Short mmCIF file of N, CA and C in Angstrom, two decimals:
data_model
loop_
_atom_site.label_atom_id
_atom_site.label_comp_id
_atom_site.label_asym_id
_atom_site.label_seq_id
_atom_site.Cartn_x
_atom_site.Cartn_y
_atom_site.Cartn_z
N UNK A 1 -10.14 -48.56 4.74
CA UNK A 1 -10.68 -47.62 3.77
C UNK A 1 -9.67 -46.50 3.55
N UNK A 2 -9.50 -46.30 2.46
CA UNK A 2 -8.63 -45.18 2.00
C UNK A 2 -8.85 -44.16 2.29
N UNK A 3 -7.82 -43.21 2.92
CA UNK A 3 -8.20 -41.72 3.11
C UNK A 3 -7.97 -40.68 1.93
N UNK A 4 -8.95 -40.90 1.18
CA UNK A 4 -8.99 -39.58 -0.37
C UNK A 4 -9.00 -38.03 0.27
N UNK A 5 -8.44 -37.04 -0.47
CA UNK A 5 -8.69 -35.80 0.00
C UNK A 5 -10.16 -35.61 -0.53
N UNK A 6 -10.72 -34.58 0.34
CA UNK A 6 -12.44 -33.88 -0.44
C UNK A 6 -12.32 -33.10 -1.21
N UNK A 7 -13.35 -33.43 -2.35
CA UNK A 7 -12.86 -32.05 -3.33
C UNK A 7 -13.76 -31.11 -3.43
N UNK A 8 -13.30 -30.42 -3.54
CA UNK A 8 -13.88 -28.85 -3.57
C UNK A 8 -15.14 -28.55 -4.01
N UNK A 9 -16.52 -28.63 -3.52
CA UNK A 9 -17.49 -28.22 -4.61
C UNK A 9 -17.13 -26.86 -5.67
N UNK A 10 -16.60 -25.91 -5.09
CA UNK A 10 -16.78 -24.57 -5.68
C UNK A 10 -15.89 -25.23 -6.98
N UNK A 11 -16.26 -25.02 -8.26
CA UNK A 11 -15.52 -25.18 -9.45
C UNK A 11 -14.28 -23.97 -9.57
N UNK A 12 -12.86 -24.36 -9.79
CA UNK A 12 -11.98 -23.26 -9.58
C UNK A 12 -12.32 -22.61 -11.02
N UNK A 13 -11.93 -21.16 -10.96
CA UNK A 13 -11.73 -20.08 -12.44
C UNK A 13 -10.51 -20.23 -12.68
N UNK A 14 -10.84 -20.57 -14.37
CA UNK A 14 -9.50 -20.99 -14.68
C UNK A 14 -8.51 -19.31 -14.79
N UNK A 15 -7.73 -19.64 -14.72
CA UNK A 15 -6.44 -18.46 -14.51
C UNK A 15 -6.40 -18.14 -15.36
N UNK A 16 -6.72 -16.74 -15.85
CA UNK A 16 -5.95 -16.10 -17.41
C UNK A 16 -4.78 -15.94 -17.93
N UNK A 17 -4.37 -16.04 -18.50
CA UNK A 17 -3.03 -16.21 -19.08
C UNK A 17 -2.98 -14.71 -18.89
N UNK A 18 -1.30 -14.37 -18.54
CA UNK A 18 -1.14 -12.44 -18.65
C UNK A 18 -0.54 -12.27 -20.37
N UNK A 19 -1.46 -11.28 -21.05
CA UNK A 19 -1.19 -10.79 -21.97
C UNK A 19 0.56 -10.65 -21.89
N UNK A 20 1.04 -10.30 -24.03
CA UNK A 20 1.94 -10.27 -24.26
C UNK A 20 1.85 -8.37 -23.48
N UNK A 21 3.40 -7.95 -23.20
CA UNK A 21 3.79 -6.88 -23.05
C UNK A 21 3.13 -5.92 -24.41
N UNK A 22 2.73 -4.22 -24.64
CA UNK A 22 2.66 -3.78 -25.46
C UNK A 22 4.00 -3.23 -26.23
N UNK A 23 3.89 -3.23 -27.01
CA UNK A 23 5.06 -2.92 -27.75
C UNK A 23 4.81 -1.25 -28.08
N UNK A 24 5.19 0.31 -26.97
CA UNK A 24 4.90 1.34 -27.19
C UNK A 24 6.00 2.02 -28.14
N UNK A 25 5.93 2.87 -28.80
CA UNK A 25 6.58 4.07 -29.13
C UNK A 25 7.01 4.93 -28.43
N UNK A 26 7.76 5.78 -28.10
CA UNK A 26 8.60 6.58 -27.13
C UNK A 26 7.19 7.71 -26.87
N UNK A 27 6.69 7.97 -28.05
CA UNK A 27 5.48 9.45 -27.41
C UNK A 27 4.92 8.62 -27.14
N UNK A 28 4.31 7.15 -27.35
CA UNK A 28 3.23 6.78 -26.87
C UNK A 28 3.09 6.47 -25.85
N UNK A 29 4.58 6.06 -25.28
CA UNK A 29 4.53 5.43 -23.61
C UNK A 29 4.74 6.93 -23.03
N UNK A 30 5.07 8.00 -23.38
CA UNK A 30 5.26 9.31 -22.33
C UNK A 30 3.60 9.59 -22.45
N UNK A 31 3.02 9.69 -23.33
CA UNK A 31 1.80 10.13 -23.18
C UNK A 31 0.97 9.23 -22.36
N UNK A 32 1.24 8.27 -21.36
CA UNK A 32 0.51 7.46 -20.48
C UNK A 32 0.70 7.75 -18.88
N UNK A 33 1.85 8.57 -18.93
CA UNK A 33 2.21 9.21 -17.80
C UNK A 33 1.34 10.58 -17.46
N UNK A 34 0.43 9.59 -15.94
CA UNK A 34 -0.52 10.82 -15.37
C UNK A 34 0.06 11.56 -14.24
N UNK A 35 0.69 11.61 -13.47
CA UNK A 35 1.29 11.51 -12.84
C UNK A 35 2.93 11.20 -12.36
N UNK A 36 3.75 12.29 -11.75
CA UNK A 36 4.76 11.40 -10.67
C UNK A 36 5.16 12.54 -10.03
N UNK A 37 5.67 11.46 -8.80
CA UNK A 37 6.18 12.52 -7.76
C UNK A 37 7.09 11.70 -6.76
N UNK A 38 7.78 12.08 -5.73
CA UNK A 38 8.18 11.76 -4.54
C UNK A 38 7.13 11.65 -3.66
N UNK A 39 6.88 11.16 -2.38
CA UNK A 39 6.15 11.09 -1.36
C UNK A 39 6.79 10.08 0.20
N UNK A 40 6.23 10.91 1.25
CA UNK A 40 6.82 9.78 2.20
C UNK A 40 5.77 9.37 2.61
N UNK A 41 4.61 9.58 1.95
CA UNK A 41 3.46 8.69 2.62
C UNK A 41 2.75 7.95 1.46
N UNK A 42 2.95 6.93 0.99
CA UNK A 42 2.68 5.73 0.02
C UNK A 42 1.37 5.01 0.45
N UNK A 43 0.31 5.53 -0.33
CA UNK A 43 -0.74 4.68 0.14
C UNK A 43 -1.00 2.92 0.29
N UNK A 44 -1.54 2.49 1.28
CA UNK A 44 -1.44 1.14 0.90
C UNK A 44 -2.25 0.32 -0.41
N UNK A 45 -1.84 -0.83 -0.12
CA UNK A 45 -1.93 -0.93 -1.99
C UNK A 45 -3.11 -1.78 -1.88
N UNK A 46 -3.52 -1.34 -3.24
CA UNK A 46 -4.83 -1.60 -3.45
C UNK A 46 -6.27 -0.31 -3.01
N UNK A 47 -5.27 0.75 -1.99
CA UNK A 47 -6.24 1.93 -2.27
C UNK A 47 -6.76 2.29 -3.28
N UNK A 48 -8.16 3.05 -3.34
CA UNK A 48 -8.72 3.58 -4.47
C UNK A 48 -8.75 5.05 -4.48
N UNK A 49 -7.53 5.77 -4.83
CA UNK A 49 -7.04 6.86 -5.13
C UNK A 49 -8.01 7.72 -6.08
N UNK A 50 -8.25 9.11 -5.64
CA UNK A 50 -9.37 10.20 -6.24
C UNK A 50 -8.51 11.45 -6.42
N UNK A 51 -8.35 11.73 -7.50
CA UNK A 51 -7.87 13.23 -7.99
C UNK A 51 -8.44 14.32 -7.99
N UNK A 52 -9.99 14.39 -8.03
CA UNK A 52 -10.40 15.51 -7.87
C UNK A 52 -11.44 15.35 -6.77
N UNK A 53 -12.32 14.88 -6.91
CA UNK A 53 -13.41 15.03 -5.52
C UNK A 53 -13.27 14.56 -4.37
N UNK A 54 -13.36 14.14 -3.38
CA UNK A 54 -12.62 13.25 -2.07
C UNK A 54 -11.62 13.14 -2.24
N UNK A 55 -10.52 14.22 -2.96
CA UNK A 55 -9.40 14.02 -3.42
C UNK A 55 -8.51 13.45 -1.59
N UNK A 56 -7.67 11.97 -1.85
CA UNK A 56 -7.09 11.31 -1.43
C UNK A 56 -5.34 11.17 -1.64
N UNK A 57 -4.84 11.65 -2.74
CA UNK A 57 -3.69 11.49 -3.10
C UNK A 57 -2.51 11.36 -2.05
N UNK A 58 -1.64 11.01 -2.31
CA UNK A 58 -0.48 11.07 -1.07
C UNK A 58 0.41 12.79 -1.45
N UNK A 59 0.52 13.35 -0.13
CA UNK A 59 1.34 14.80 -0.13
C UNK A 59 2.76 14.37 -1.11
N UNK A 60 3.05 15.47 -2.14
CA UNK A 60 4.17 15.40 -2.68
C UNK A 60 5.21 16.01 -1.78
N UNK A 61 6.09 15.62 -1.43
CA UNK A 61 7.81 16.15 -1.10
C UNK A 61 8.65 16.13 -2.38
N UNK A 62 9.66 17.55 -1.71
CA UNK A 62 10.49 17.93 -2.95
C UNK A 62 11.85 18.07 -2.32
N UNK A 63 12.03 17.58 -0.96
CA UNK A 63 13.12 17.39 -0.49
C UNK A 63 13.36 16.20 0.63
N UNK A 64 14.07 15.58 0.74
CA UNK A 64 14.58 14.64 1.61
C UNK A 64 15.97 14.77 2.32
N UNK A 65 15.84 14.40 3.47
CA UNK A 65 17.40 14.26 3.89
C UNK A 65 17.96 12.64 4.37
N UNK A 66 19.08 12.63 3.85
CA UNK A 66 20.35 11.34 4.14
C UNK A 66 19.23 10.18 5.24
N UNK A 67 19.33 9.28 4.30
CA UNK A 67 19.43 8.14 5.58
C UNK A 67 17.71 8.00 5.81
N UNK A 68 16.75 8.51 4.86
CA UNK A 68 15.34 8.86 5.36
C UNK A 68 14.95 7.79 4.29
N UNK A 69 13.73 7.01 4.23
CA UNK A 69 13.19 6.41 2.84
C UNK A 69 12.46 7.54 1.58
N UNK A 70 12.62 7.01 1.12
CA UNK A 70 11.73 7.57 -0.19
C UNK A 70 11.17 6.98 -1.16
N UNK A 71 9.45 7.41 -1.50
CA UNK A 71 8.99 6.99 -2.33
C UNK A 71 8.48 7.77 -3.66
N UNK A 72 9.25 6.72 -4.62
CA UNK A 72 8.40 7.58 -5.92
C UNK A 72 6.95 7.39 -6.21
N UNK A 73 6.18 7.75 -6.52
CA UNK A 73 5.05 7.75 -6.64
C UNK A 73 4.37 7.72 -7.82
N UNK A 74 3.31 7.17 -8.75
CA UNK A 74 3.46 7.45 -10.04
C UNK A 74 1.95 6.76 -10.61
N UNK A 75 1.42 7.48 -11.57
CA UNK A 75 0.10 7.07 -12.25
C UNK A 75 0.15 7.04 -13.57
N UNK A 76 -0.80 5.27 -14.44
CA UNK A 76 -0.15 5.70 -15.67
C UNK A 76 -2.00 5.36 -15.96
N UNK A 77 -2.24 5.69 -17.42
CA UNK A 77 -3.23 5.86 -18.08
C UNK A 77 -3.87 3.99 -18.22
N UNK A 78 -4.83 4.23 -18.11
CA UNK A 78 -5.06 2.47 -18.84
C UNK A 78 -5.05 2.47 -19.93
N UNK A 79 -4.56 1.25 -20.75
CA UNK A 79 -4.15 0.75 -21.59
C UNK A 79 -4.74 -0.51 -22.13
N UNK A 80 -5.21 -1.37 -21.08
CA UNK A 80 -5.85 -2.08 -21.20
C UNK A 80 -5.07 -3.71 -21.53
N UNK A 81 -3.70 -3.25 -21.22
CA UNK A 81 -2.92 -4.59 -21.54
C UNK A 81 -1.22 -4.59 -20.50
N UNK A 82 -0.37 -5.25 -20.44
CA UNK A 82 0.36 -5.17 -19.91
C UNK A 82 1.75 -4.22 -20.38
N UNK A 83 2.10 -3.60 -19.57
CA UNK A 83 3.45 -2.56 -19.81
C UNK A 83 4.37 -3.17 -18.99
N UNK A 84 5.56 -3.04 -19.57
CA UNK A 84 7.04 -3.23 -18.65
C UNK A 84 7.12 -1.85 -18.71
N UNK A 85 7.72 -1.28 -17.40
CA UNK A 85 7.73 -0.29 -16.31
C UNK A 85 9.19 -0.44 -15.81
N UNK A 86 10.08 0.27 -15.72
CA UNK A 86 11.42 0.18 -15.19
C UNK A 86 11.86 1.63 -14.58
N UNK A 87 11.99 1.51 -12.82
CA UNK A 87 12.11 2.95 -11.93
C UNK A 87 13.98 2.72 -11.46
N UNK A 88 14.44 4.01 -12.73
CA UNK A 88 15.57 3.92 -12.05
C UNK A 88 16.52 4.76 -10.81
N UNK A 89 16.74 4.49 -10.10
CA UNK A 89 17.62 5.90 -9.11
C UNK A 89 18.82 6.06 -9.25
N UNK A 90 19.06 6.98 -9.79
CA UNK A 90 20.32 7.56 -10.06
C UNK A 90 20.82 8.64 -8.96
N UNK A 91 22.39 8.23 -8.39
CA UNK A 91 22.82 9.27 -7.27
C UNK A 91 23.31 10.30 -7.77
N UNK A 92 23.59 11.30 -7.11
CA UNK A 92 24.51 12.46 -7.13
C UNK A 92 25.53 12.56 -8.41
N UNK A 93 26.59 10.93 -8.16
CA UNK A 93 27.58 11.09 -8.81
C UNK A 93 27.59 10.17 -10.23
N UNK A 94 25.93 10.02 -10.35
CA UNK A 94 25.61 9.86 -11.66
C UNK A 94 25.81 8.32 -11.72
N UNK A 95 25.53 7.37 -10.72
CA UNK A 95 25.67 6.27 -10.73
C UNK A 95 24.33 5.73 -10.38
N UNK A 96 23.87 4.59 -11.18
CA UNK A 96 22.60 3.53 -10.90
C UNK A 96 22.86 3.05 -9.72
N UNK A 97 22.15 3.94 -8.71
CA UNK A 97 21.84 3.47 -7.56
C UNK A 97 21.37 1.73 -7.73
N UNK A 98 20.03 1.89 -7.87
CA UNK A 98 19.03 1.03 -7.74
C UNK A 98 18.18 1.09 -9.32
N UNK A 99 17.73 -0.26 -9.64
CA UNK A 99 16.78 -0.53 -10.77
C UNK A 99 15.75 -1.07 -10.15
N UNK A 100 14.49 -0.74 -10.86
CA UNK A 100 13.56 -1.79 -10.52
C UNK A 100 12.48 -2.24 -11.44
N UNK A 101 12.53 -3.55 -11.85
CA UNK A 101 11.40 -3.59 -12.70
C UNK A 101 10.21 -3.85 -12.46
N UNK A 102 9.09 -3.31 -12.99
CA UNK A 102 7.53 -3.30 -12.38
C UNK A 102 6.66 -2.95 -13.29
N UNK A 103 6.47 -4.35 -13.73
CA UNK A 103 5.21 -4.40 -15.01
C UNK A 103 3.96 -4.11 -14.17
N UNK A 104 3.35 -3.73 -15.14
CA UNK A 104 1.91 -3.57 -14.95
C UNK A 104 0.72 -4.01 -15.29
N UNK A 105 0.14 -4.93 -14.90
CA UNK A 105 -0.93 -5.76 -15.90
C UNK A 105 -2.16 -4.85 -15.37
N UNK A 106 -2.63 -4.16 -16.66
CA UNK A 106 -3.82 -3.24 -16.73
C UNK A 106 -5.24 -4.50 -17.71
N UNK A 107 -4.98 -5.44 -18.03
CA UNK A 107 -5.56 -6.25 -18.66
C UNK A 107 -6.85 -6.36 -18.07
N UNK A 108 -6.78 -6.45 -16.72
CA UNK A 108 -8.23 -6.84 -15.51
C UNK A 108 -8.75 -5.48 -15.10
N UNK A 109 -7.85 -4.13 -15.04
CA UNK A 109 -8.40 -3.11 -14.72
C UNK A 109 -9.47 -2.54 -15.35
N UNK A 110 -10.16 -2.22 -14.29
CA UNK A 110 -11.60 -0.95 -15.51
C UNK A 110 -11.41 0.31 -14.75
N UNK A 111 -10.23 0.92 -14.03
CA UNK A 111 -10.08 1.83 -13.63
C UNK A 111 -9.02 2.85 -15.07
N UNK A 112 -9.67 4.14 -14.72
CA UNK A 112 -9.00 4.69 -15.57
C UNK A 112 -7.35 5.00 -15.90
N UNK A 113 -6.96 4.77 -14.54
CA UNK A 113 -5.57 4.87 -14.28
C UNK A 113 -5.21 3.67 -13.43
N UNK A 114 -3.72 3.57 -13.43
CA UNK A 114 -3.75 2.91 -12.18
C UNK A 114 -2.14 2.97 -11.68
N UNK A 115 -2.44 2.89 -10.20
CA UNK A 115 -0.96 3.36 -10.11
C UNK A 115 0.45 2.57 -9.41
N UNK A 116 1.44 2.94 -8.84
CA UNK A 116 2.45 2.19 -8.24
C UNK A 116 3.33 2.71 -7.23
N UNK A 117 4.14 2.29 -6.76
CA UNK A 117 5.10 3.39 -5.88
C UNK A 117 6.25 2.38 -6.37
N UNK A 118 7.68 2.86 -6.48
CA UNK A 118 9.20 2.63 -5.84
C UNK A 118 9.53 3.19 -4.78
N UNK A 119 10.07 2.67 -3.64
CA UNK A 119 10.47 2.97 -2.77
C UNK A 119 12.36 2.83 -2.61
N UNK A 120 12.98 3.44 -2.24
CA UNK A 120 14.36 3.68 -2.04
C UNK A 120 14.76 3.42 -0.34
N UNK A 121 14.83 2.74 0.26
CA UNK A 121 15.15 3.01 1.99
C UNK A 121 16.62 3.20 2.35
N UNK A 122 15.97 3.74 3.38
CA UNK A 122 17.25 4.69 4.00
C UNK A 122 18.62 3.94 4.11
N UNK A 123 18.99 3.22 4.06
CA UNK A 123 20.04 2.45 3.35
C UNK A 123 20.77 3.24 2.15
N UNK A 124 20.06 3.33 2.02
CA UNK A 124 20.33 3.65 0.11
C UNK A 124 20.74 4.56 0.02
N UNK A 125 20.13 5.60 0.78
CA UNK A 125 19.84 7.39 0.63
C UNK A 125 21.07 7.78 1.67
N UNK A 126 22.16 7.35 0.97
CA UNK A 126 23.04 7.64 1.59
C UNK A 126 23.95 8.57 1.42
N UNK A 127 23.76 9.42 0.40
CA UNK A 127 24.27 10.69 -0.21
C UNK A 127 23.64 11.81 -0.36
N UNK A 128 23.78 12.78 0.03
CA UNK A 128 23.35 14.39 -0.05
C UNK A 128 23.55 14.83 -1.46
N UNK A 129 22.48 15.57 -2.39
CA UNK A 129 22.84 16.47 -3.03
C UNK A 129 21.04 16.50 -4.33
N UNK A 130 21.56 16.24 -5.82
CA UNK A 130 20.26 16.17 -6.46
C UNK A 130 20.57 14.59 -6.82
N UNK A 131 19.40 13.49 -6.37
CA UNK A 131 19.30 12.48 -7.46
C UNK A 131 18.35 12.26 -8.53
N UNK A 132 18.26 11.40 -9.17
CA UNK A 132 17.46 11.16 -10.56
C UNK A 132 16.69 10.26 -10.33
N UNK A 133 15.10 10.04 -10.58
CA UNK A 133 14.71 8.96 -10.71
C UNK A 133 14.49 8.82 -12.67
N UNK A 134 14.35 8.08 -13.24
CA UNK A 134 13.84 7.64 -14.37
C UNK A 134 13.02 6.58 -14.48
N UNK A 135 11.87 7.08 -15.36
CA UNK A 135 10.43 6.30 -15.60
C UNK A 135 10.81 6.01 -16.54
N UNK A 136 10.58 4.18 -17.01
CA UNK A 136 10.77 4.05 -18.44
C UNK A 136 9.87 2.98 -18.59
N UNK A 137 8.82 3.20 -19.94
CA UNK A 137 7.77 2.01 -20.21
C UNK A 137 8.37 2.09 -21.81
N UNK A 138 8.22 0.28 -21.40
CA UNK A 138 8.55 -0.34 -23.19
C UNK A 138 9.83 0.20 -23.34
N UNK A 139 10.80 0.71 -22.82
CA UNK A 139 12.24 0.63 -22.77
C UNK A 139 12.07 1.76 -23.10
N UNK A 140 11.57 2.63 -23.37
CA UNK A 140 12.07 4.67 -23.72
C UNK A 140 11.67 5.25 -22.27
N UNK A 141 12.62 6.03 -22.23
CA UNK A 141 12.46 7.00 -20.51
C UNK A 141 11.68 8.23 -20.84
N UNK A 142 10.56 8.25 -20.60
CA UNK A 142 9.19 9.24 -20.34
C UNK A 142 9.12 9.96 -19.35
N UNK A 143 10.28 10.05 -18.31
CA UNK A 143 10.66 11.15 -17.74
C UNK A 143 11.49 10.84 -16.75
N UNK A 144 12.12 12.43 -16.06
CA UNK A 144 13.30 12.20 -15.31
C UNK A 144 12.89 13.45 -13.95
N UNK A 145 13.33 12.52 -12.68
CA UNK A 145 12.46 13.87 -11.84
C UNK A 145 13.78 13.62 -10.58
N UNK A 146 13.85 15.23 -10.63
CA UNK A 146 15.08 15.26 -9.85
C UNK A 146 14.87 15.52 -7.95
N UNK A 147 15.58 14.95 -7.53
CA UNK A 147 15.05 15.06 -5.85
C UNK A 147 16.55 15.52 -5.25
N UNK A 148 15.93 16.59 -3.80
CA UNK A 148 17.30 17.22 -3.65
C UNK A 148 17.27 16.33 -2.56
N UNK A 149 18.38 15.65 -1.65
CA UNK A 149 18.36 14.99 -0.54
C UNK A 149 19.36 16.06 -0.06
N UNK A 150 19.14 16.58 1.18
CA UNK A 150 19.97 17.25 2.32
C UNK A 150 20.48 16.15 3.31
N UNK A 151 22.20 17.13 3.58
CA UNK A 151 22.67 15.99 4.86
C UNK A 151 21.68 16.24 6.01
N UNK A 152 22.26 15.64 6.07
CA UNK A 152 21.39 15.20 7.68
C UNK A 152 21.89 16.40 8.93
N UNK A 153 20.44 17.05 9.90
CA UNK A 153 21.01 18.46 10.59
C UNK A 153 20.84 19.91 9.75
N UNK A 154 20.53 19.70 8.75
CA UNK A 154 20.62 20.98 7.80
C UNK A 154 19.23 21.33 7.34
#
């Protein structure tokens, strides 16, 4: 007798296809930006983050030193469809550290916001002085937030 696999009673849900990307305007993708900041404490994901009452948020930092991780931190508006999201770090001497791309599929969300982190590790953060991060949805940069990293001892 043949050994068949068993099949599954539970009927699977079929998979949604992920929406096309939105195609924003430069005010329209800055105006989705609720939020950003640095932080070294990055909630884990899938927390359900509160701004005003049981307010939960992660502490903002406005300085770092050499050799430490860092996370950007960041909340965008729902939309109700998918955004391309691109976190860039720019060093000291004005060079693309690091890129990262990080769409967002808001398609399934019924939360009003929803949010993300980039993280940089101490690897990276290997230079003292001001760096750059840049937020960019739908390819226009909706903002630029500068972080001072101190050497290390100081």
């Amino acid at each position: 007798m043949p050994n068949y696999p068993r099949r599954d009673s539970t009927p699977r849900r079929a998979r949604r296809p992920t929406p096309p990307a939105l195609n924003l305007s430069g005010i329209e993708a800055a105006s989705l930006v609720k939020f950003a900041y640095f932080t070294d404490q990055a909630p884990a994901p899938g927390t359900l983050l509160y701004t005003a009452f049981r307010r939960n948020m992660p502490p903002g930092v406005k300085e770092f030193t050499v050799r430490n991780p860092v996370t950007f931190f960041y909340g965008i508006q729902q939309t109700g469809g998918l955004l391309n999201i691109q976190v860039r770090w720019i060093s000291p001497d004005g060079v693309v550290a690091r890129t990262s791309d990080q769409p967002m599929d808001q398609s399934r969300e019924g939360a009003l916001w929803t949010w993300q982190v980039d993280r940089l590790e101490k690897r990276d953060l290997a230079q003292a002085g001001v760096w750059v991060v840049e937020l960019l949805i739908s390819g226009h940069r909706v903002g630029r937030y500068p972080l001072l990293v101190r050497p290390a001892g100081k």
